Short mmCIF file of C-alpha atoms in Angstrom, two decimals:
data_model
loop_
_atom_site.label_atom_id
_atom_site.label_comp_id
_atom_site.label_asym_id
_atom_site.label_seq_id
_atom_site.Cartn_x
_atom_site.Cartn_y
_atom_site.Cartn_z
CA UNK M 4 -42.43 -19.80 -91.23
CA UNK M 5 -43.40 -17.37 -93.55
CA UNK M 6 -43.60 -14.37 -91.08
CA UNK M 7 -42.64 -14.53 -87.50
CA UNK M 8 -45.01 -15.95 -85.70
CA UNK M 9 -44.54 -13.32 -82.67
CA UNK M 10 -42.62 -10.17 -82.01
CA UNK M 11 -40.93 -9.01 -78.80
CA UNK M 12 -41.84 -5.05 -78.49
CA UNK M 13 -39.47 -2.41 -76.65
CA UNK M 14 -42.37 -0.16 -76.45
CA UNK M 15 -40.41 2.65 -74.74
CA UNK M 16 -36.55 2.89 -73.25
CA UNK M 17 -37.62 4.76 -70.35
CA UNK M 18 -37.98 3.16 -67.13
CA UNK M 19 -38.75 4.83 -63.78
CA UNK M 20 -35.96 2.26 -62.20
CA UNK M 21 -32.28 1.69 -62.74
CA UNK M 22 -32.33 -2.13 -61.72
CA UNK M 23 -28.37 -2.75 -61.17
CA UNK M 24 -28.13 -5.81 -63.59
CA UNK M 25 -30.42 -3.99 -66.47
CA UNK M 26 -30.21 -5.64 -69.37
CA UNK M 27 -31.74 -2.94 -71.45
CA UNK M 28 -29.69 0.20 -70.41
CA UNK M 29 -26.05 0.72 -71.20
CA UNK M 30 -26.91 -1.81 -74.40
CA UNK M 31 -28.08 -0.88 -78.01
CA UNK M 32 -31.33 -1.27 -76.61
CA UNK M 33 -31.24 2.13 -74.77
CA UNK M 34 -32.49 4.66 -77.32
CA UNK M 35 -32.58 8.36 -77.87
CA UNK M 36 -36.68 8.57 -78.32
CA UNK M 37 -39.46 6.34 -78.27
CA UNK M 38 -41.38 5.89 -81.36
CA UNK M 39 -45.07 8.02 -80.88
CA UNK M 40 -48.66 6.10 -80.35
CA UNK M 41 -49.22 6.19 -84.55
CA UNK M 42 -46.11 4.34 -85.78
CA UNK M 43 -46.92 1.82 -83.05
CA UNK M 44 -50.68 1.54 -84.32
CA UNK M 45 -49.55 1.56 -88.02
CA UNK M 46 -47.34 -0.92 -87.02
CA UNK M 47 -49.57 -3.07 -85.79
CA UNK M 48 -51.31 -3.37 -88.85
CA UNK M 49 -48.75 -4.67 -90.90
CA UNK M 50 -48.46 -7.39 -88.27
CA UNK M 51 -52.19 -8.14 -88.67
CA UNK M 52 -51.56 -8.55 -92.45
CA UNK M 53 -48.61 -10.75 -91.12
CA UNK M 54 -50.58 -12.96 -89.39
CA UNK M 55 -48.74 -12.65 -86.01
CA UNK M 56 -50.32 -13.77 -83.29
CA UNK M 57 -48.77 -12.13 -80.67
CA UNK M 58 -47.16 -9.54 -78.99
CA UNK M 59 -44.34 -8.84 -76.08
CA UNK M 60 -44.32 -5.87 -74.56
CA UNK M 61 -41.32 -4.43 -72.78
CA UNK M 62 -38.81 -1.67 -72.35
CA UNK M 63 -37.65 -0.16 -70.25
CA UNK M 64 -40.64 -0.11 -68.13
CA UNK M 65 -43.72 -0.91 -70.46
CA UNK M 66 -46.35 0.95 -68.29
CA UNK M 67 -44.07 4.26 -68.54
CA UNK M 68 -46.14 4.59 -71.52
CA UNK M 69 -49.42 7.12 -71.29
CA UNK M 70 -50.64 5.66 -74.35
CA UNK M 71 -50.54 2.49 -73.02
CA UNK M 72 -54.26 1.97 -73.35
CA UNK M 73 -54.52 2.85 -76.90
CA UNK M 74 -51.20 0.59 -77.71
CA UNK M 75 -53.51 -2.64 -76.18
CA UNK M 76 -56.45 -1.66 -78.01
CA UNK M 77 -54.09 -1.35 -81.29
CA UNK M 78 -53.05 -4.93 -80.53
CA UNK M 79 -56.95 -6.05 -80.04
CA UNK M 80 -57.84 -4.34 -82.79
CA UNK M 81 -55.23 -6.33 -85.19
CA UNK M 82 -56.25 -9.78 -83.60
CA UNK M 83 -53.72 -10.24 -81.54
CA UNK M 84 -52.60 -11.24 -77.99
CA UNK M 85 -50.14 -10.04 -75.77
CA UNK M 86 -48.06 -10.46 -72.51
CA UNK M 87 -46.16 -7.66 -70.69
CA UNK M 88 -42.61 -7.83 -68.88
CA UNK M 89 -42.48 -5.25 -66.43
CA UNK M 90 -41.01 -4.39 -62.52
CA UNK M 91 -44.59 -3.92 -61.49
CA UNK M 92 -44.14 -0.86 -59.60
CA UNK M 93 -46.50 1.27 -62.05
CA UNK M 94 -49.45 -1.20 -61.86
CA UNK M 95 -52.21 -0.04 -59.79
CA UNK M 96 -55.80 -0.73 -59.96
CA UNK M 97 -56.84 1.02 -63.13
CA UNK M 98 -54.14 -0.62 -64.79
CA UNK M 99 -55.68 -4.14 -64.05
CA UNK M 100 -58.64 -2.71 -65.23
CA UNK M 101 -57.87 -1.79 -68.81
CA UNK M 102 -55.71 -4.87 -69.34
CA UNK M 103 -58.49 -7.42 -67.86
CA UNK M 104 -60.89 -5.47 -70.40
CA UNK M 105 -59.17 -6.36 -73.72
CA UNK M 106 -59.17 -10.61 -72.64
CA UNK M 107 -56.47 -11.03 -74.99
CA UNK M 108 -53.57 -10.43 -71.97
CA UNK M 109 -51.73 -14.08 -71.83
CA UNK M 110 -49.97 -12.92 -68.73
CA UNK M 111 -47.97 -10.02 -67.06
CA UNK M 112 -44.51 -11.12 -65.66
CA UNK M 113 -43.09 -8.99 -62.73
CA UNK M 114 -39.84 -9.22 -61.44
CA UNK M 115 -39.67 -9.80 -58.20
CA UNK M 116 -36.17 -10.78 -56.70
CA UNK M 117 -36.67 -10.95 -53.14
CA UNK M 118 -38.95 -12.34 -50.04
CA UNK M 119 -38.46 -9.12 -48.14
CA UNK M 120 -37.91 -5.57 -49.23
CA UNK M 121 -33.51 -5.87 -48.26
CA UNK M 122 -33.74 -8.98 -50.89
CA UNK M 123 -35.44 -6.70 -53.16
CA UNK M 124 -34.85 -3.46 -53.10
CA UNK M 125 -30.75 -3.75 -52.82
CA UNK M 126 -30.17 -3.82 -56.91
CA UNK M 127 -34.06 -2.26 -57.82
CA UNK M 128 -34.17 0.48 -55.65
CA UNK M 129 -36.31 1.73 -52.08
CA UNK M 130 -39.65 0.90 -51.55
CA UNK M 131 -39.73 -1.30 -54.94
CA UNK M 132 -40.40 -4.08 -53.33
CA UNK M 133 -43.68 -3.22 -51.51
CA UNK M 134 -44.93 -1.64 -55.05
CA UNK M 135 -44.28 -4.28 -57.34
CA UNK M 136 -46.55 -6.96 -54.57
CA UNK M 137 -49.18 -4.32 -54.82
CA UNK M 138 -49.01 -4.35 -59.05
CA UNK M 139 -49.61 -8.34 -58.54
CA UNK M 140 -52.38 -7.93 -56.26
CA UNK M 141 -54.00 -5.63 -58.22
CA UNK M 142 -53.46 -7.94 -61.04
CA UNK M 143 -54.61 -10.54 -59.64
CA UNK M 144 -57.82 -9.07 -58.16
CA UNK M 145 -58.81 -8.66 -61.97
CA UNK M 146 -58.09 -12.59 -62.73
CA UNK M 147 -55.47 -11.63 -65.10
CA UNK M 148 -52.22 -14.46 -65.27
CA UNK M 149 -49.59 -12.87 -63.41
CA UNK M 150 -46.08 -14.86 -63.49
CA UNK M 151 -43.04 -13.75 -61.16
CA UNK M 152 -39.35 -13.28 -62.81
CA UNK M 153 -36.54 -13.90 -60.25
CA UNK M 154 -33.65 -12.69 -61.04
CA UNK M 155 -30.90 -14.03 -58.96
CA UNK M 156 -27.36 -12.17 -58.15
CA UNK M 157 -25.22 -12.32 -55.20
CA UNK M 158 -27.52 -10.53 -52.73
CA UNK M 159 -30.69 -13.00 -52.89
CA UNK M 160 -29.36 -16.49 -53.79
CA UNK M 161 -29.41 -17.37 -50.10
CA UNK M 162 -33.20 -16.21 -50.02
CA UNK M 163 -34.93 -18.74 -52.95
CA UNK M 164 -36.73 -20.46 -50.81
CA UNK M 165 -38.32 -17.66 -49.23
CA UNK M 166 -38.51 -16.10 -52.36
CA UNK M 167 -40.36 -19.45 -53.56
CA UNK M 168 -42.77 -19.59 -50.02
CA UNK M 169 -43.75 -15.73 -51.08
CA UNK M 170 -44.57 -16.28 -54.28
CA UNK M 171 -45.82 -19.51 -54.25
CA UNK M 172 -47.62 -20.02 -51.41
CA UNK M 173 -48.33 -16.06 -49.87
CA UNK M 174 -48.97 -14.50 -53.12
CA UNK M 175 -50.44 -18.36 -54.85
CA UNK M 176 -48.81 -17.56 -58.21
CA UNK M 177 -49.42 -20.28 -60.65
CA UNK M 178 -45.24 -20.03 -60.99
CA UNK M 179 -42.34 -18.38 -61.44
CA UNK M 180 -39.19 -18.15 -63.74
CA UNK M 181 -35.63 -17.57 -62.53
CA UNK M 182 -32.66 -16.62 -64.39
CA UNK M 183 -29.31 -15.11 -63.28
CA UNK M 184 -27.78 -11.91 -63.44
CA UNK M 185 -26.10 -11.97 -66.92
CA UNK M 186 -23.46 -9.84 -67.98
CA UNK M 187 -25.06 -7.56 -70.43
CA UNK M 188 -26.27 -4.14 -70.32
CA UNK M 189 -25.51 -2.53 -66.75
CA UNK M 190 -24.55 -5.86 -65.14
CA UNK M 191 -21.43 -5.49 -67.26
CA UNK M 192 -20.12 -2.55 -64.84
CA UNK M 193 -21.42 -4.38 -61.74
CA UNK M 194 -20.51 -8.01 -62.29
CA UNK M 195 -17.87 -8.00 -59.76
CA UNK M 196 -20.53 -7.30 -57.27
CA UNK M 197 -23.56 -9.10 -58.60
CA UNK M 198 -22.89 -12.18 -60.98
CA UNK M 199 -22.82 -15.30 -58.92
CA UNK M 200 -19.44 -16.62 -57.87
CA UNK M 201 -19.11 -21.04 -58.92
CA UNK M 202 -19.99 -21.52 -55.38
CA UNK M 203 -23.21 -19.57 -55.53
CA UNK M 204 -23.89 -20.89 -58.74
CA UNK M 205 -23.59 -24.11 -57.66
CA UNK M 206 -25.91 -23.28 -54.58
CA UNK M 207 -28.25 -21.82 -57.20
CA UNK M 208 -28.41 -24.77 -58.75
CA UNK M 209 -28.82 -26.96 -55.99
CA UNK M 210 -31.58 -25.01 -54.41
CA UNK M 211 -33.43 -24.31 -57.46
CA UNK M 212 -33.61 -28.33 -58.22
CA UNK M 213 -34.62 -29.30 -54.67
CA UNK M 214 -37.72 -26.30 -54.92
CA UNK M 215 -38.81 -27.52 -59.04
CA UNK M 216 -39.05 -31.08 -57.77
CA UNK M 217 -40.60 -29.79 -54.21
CA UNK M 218 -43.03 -27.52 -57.00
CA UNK M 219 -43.90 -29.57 -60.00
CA UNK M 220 -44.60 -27.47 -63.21
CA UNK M 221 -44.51 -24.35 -60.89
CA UNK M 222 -40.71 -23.28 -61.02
CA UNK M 223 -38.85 -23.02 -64.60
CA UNK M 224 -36.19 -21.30 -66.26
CA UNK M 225 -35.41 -21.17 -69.62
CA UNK M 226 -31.62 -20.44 -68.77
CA UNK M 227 -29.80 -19.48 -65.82
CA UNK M 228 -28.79 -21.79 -62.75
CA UNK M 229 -32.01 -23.96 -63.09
CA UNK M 230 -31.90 -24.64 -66.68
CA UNK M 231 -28.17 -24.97 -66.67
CA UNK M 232 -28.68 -27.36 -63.34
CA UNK M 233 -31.16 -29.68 -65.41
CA UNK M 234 -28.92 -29.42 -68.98
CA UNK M 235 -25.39 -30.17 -67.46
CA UNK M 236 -26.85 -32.87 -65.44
CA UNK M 237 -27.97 -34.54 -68.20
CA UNK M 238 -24.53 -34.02 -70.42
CA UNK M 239 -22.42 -35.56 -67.69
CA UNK M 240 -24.86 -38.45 -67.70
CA UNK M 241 -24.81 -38.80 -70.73
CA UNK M 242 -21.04 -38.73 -70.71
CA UNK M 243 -20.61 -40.99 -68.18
CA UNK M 244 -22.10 -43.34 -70.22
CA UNK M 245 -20.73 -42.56 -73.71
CA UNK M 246 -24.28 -42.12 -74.98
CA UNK M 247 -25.12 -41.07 -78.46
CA UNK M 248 -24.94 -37.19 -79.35
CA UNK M 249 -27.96 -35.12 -78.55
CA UNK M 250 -30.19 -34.43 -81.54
CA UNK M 251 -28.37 -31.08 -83.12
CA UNK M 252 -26.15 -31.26 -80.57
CA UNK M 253 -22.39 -30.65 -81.40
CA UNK M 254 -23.26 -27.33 -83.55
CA UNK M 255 -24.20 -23.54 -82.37
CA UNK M 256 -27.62 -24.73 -82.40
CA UNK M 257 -28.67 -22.21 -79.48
CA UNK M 258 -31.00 -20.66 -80.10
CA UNK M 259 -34.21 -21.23 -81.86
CA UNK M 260 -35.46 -17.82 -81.52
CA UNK M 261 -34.65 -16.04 -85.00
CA UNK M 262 -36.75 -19.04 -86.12
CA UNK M 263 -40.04 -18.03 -84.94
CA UNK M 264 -39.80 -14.18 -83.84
CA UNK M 265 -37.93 -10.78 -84.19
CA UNK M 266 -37.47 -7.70 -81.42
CA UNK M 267 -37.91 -4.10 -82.16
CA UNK M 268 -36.74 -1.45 -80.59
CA UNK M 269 -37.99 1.73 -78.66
CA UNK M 270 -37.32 3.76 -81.61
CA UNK M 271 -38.60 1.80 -84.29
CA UNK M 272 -35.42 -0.34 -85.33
CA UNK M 273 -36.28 -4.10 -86.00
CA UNK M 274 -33.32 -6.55 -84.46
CA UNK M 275 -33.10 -10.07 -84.06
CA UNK M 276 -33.56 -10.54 -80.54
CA UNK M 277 -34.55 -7.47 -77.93
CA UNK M 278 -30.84 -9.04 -75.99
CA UNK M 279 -29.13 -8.68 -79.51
CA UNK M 280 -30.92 -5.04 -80.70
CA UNK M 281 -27.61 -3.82 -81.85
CA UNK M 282 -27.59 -5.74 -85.02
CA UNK M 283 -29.99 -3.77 -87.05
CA UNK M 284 -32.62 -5.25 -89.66
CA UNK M 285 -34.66 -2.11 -90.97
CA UNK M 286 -37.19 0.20 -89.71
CA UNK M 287 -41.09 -0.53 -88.79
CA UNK M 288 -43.39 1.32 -91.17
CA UNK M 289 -40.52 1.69 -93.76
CA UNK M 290 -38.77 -1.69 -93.96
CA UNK M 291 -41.95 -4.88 -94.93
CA UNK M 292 -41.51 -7.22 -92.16
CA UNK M 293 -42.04 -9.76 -94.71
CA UNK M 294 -39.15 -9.33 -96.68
CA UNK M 295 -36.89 -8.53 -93.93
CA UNK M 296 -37.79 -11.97 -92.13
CA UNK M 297 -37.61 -13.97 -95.00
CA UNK M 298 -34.25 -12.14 -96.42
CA UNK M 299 -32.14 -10.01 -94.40
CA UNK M 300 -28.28 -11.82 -94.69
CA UNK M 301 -28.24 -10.93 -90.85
CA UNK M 302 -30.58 -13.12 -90.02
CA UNK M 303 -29.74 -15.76 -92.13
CA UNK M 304 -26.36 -15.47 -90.71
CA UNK M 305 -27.49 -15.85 -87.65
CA UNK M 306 -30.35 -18.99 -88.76
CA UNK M 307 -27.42 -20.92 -90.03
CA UNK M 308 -25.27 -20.85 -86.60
CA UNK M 309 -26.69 -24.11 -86.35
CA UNK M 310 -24.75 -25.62 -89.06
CA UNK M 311 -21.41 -24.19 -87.36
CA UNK M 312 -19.86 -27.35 -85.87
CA UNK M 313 -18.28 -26.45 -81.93
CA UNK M 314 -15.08 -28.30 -83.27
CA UNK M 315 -14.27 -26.08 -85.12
CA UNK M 316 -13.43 -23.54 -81.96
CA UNK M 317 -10.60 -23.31 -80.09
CA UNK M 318 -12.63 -22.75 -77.23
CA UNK M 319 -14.10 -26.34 -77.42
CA UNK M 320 -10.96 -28.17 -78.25
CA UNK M 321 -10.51 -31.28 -76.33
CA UNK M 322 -13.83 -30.91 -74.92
CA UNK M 323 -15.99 -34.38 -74.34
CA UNK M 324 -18.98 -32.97 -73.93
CA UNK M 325 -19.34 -31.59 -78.00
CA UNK M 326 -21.83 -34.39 -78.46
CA UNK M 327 -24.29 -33.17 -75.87
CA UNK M 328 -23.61 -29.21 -76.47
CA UNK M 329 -25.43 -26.59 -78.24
CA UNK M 330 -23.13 -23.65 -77.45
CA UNK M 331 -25.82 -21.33 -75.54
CA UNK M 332 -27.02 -17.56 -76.04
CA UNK M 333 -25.30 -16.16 -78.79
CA UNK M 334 -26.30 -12.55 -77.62
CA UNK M 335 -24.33 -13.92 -73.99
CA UNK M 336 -21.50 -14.37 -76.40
CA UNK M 337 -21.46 -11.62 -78.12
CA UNK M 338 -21.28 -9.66 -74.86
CA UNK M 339 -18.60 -11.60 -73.61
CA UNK M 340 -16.47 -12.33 -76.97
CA UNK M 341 -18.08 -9.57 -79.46
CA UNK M 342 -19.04 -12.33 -81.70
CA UNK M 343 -22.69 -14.13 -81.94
CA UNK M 344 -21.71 -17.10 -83.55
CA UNK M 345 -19.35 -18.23 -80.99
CA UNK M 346 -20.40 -21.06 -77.33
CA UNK M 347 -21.17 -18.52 -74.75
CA UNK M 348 -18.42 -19.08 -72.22
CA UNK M 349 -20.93 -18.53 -69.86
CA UNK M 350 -22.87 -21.10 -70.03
CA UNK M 351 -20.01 -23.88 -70.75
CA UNK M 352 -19.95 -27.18 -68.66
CA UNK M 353 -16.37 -27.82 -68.80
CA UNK M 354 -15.47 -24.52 -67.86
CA UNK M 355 -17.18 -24.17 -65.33
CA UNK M 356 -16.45 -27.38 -63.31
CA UNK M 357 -12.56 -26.07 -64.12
CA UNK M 358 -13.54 -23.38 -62.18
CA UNK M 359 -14.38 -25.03 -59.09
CA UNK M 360 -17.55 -25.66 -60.02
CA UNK M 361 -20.20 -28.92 -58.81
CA UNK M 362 -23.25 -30.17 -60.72
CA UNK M 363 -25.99 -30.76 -57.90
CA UNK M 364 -25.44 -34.23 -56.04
CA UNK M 365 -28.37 -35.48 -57.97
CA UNK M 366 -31.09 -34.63 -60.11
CA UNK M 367 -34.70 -35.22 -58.72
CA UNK M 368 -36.61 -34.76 -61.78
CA UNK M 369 -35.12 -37.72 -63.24
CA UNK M 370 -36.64 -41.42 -63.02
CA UNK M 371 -34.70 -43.78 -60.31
CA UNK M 372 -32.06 -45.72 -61.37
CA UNK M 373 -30.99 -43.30 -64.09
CA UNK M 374 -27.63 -42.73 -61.94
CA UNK M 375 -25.67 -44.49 -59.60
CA UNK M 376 -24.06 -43.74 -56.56
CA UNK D 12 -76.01 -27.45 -95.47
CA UNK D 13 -75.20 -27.65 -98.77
CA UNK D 14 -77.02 -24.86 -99.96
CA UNK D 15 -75.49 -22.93 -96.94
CA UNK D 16 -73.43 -19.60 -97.48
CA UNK D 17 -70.59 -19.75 -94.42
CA UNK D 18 -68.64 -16.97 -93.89
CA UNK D 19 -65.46 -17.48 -91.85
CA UNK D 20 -65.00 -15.43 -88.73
CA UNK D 21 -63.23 -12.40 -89.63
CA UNK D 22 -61.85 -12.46 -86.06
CA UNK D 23 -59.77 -15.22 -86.67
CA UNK D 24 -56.43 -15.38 -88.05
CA UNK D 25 -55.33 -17.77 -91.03
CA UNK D 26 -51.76 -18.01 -90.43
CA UNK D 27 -50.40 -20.15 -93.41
CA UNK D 28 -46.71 -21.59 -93.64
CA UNK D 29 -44.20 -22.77 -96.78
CA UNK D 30 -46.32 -26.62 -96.61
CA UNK D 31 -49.64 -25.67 -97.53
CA UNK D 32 -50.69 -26.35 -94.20
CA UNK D 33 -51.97 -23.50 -91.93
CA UNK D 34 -53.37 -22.30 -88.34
CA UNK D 35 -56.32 -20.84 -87.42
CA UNK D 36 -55.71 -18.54 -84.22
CA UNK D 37 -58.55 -17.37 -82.39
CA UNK D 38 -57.14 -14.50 -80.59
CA UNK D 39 -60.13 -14.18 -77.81
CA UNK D 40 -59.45 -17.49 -76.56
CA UNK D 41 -55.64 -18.59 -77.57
CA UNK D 42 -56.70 -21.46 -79.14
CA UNK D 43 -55.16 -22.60 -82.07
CA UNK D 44 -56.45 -25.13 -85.07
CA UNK D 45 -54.12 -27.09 -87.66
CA UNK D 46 -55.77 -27.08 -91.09
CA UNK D 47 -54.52 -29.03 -93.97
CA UNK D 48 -54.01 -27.54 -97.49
CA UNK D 49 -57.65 -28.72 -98.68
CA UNK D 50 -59.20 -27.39 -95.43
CA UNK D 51 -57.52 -23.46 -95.92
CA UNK D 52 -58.76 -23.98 -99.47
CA UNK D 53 -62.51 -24.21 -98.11
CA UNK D 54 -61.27 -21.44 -95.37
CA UNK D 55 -60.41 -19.12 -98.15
CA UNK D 56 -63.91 -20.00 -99.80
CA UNK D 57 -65.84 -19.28 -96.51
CA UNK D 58 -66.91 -15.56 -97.98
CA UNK D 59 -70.40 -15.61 -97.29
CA UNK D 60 -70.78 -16.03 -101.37
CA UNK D 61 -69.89 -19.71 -101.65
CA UNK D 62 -72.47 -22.39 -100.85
CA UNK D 63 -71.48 -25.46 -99.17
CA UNK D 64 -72.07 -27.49 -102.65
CA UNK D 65 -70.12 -24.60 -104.72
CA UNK D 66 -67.01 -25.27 -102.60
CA UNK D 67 -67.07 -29.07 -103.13
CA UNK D 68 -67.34 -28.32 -107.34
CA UNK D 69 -64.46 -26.40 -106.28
CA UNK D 70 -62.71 -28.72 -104.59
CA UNK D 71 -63.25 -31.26 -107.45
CA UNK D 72 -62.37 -28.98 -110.40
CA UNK D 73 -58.86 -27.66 -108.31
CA UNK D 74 -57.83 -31.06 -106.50
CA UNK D 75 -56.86 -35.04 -107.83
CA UNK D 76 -58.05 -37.68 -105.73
CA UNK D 77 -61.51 -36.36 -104.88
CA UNK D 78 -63.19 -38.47 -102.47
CA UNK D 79 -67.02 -39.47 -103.42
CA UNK D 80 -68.17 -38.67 -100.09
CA UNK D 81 -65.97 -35.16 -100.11
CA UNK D 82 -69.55 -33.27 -99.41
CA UNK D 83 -70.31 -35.18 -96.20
CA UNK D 84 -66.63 -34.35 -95.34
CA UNK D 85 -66.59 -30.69 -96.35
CA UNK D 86 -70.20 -30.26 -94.01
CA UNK D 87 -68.56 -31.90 -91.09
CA UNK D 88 -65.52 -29.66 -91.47
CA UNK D 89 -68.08 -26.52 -91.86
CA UNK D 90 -70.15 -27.61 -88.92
CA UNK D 91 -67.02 -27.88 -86.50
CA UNK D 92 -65.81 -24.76 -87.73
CA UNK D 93 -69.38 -23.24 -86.88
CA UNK D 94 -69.72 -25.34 -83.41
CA UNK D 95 -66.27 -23.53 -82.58
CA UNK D 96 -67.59 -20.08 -83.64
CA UNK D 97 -65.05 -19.88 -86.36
CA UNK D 98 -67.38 -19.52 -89.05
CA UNK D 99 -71.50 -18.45 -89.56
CA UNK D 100 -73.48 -18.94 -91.58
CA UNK D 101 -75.14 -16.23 -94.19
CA UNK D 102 -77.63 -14.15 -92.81
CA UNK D 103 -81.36 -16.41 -93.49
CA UNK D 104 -79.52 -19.23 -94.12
CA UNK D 105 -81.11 -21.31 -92.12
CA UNK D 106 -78.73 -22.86 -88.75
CA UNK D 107 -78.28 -26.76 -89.62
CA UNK D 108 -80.26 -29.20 -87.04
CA UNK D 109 -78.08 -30.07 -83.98
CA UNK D 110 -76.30 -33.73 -84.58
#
């Protein structure tokens, strides 16, 4: 690609909630000062002239932002779309209003981590809960795509199928996405009390395959118990049954994203990945986004993981699932380890069935007769 | 057609890549369009100045391999671009008859 073809936006680092597990605070992510309604706007521009299609919007809490309106009509004005992450708790009915003007709003995810407000509200904060199911209704009265982000720790992994009869069925989401509690950002001073132990990962995963197959196309995860449920599943299969190597599997070929977008900051500061903002690119509106994508050593460094073979870590020594691997998140790794190009040990098959851990008793996305026993 | 002025949709995005080949984005809708390198040639050429035969002369005088029947194909291509509100035509230039 010659530019990227979308950009994740850290609009502001302010957020009216301290979410236990934040990613974003306690990271490089959490800035001094957000960048002012022009430099956004100017921005903007140079991503028109870019040709990127679309934009991300997050923080901190997106809709902190009094300029919000203005920021979406910069983004309409330089032919773009966008989509918003955000806890819902600022969305009320003029909100819905301005977005469902523009038509260019792919979807809004909120983050909803509970069935019930105890569910909720125990890592977001009081009354949370009851806010961020008005922000979907009201977003949802205006026919704007609303998606749910479940986030799942140690004090709502016994509640997914609520969660799933709430969102699903109550609130008649199209879906929602689930990921875990990862250590980075605040979760790193919490983990003891929020990561999921093996058994409740396990659960996780069991749970979370029983409601996908019980919800076709309606529950996904893009990492997290679910993802790692359907992935490990697959490399002990294929395992089993000494089957040929993935495609790019064997190499840090995790993950794709430096390929096709970049993050930026709050404050202006263009990173690799809004989980990895403390590797620093250049500078919106003084840096060209052009030449930055196409040159920066950083990001080639980081583009060429994929030709680091997992043999050559100690980590992976010995391990017989190489073949099938792609060594995970590097910005999970570089939490953990302080190195990117490194497997995340969090995500690591071997390691974590050393730990106690069980793959799900059977996979029910997959055709009959694919296992036995 | 042929003596038709199009002018491409300045709402849309050309989003080109290293091969020549391109995308056509139309941000209202999220719909996206591949183009091949000949087809973002006659993109680039849809400036309202250009007549339908004009970009087929330029076709033949920048490209090998010219098909004989590359004005038939360059119509068709300006017609779906104009059925998908991508492109208009010049202001009095008459809108070409439906099939």
């Amino acid at each position: 690609m010659q530019t990227p073809k979308s950009m994740d936006i850290s609009i502001t680092g302010e957020c009216n909630l301290r979410c236990a597990y934040c990613s974003h605070f306690s990271s490089a992510g959490e800035v001094a000062r957000d960048l002012g309604t022009g430099e956004w706007l100017r921005f903007f521009e140079e991503l028109n002239r870019c040709a990127v299609l679309g934009v991300c919007l997050s923080g901190g809490e997106p809709f902190r932002r009094s300029d919000f309106d203005e920021i979406l009509r910069g983004i309409v004005r330089n032919r773009m779309r966008f989509s918003v992450l955000s806890n819902g708790t600022l969305i009320d009915e003029d909100t819905a209003v301005s977005i469902a003007a523009t038509g260019r709003c792919d979807s809004i995810q909120v983050s909803i981590d509970g069935s019930r407000p105890e569910t909720h509200d125990i890592c977001r904060g009081p009354g949370t809960f009851q806010k961020a199911l008005e922000g979907i209704r009201a977003l949802r009265r205006h026919n704007i795509p609303v998606t749910a982000r479940v986030t799942i720790h140690k004090h709502n992994v016994h509640d997914l199928e609520s969660i799933a009869r709430l969102l699903l069925d109550t609130l008649s989401l199209p879906g929602f996405s689930t990921n875990a509690a990862s250590y980075m950002g605040l979760c790193r001073h919490n983990a003891e009390h929020l990561q999921l132990s093996v058994e409740e990962r396990s659960l996780a995963m069991e749970t979370l395959l029983t409601l996908a197959a019980g919800h076709p196309g309606r529950v996904s995860a893009s990492a997290g118990p679910l993802a790692e449920a359907r992935q490990w599943l697959e490399m002990e299969r294929a395992r089993q049954n000494r089957a040929p190597g993935f495609p790019g599997a064997g190499y840090l070929r995790s993950c794709g994203g430096v390929f096709a977008r970049l993050a930026v900051r709050a404050d202006g500061v263009i990173v690799p990945c809004s989980q990895m903002s403390h590797i620093e690119l250049g500078r919106i509106n003084r840096d060209d986004l052009r030449e930055v994508w196409r040159g920066h050593p950083e990001l080639e460094r980081l583009r060429r993981r994929r030709e680091v073979p997992l043999g050559e870590f100690s980590f992976c020594r010995g391990c017989e699932y190489i073949p099938y691997c792609r060594g995970n998140c590097p910005a999970l790794a570089y939490t953990i380890l302080g190195e990117e190009n490194h497997p995340s040990p969090d995500a690591c098959l071997r390691r974590f069935l050393e730990s106690g851990g069980r793959l799900p008793r059977e996979e029910p996305v997959f055709p009959a007769g694919g296992e036995t026993g | 057609m042929h003596l038709s002025k199009p002018i491409a949709n300045p709402l849309i995005v050309l989003r080109e890549e290293f091969d020549d080949w391109a995308i056509l984005f139309d941000p209202e809708s999220g719909n996206a369009f591949g183009l091949n390198p000949v087809s973002v040639f006659i993109w680039k050429l849809l400036d309202g100045h250009h007549t339908v035969a004009q970009i087929v002369e330029s076709i033949r005088a920048e490209c090998d391999d010219v098909p004989d029947d590359a004005q038939d194909r360059v119509i068709a291509f300006v017609q779906d671009l104009l059925d998908r509100g991508l492109a208009r035509l010049q202001d009095g230039d008459r809108e070409p008859p439906c099939g």
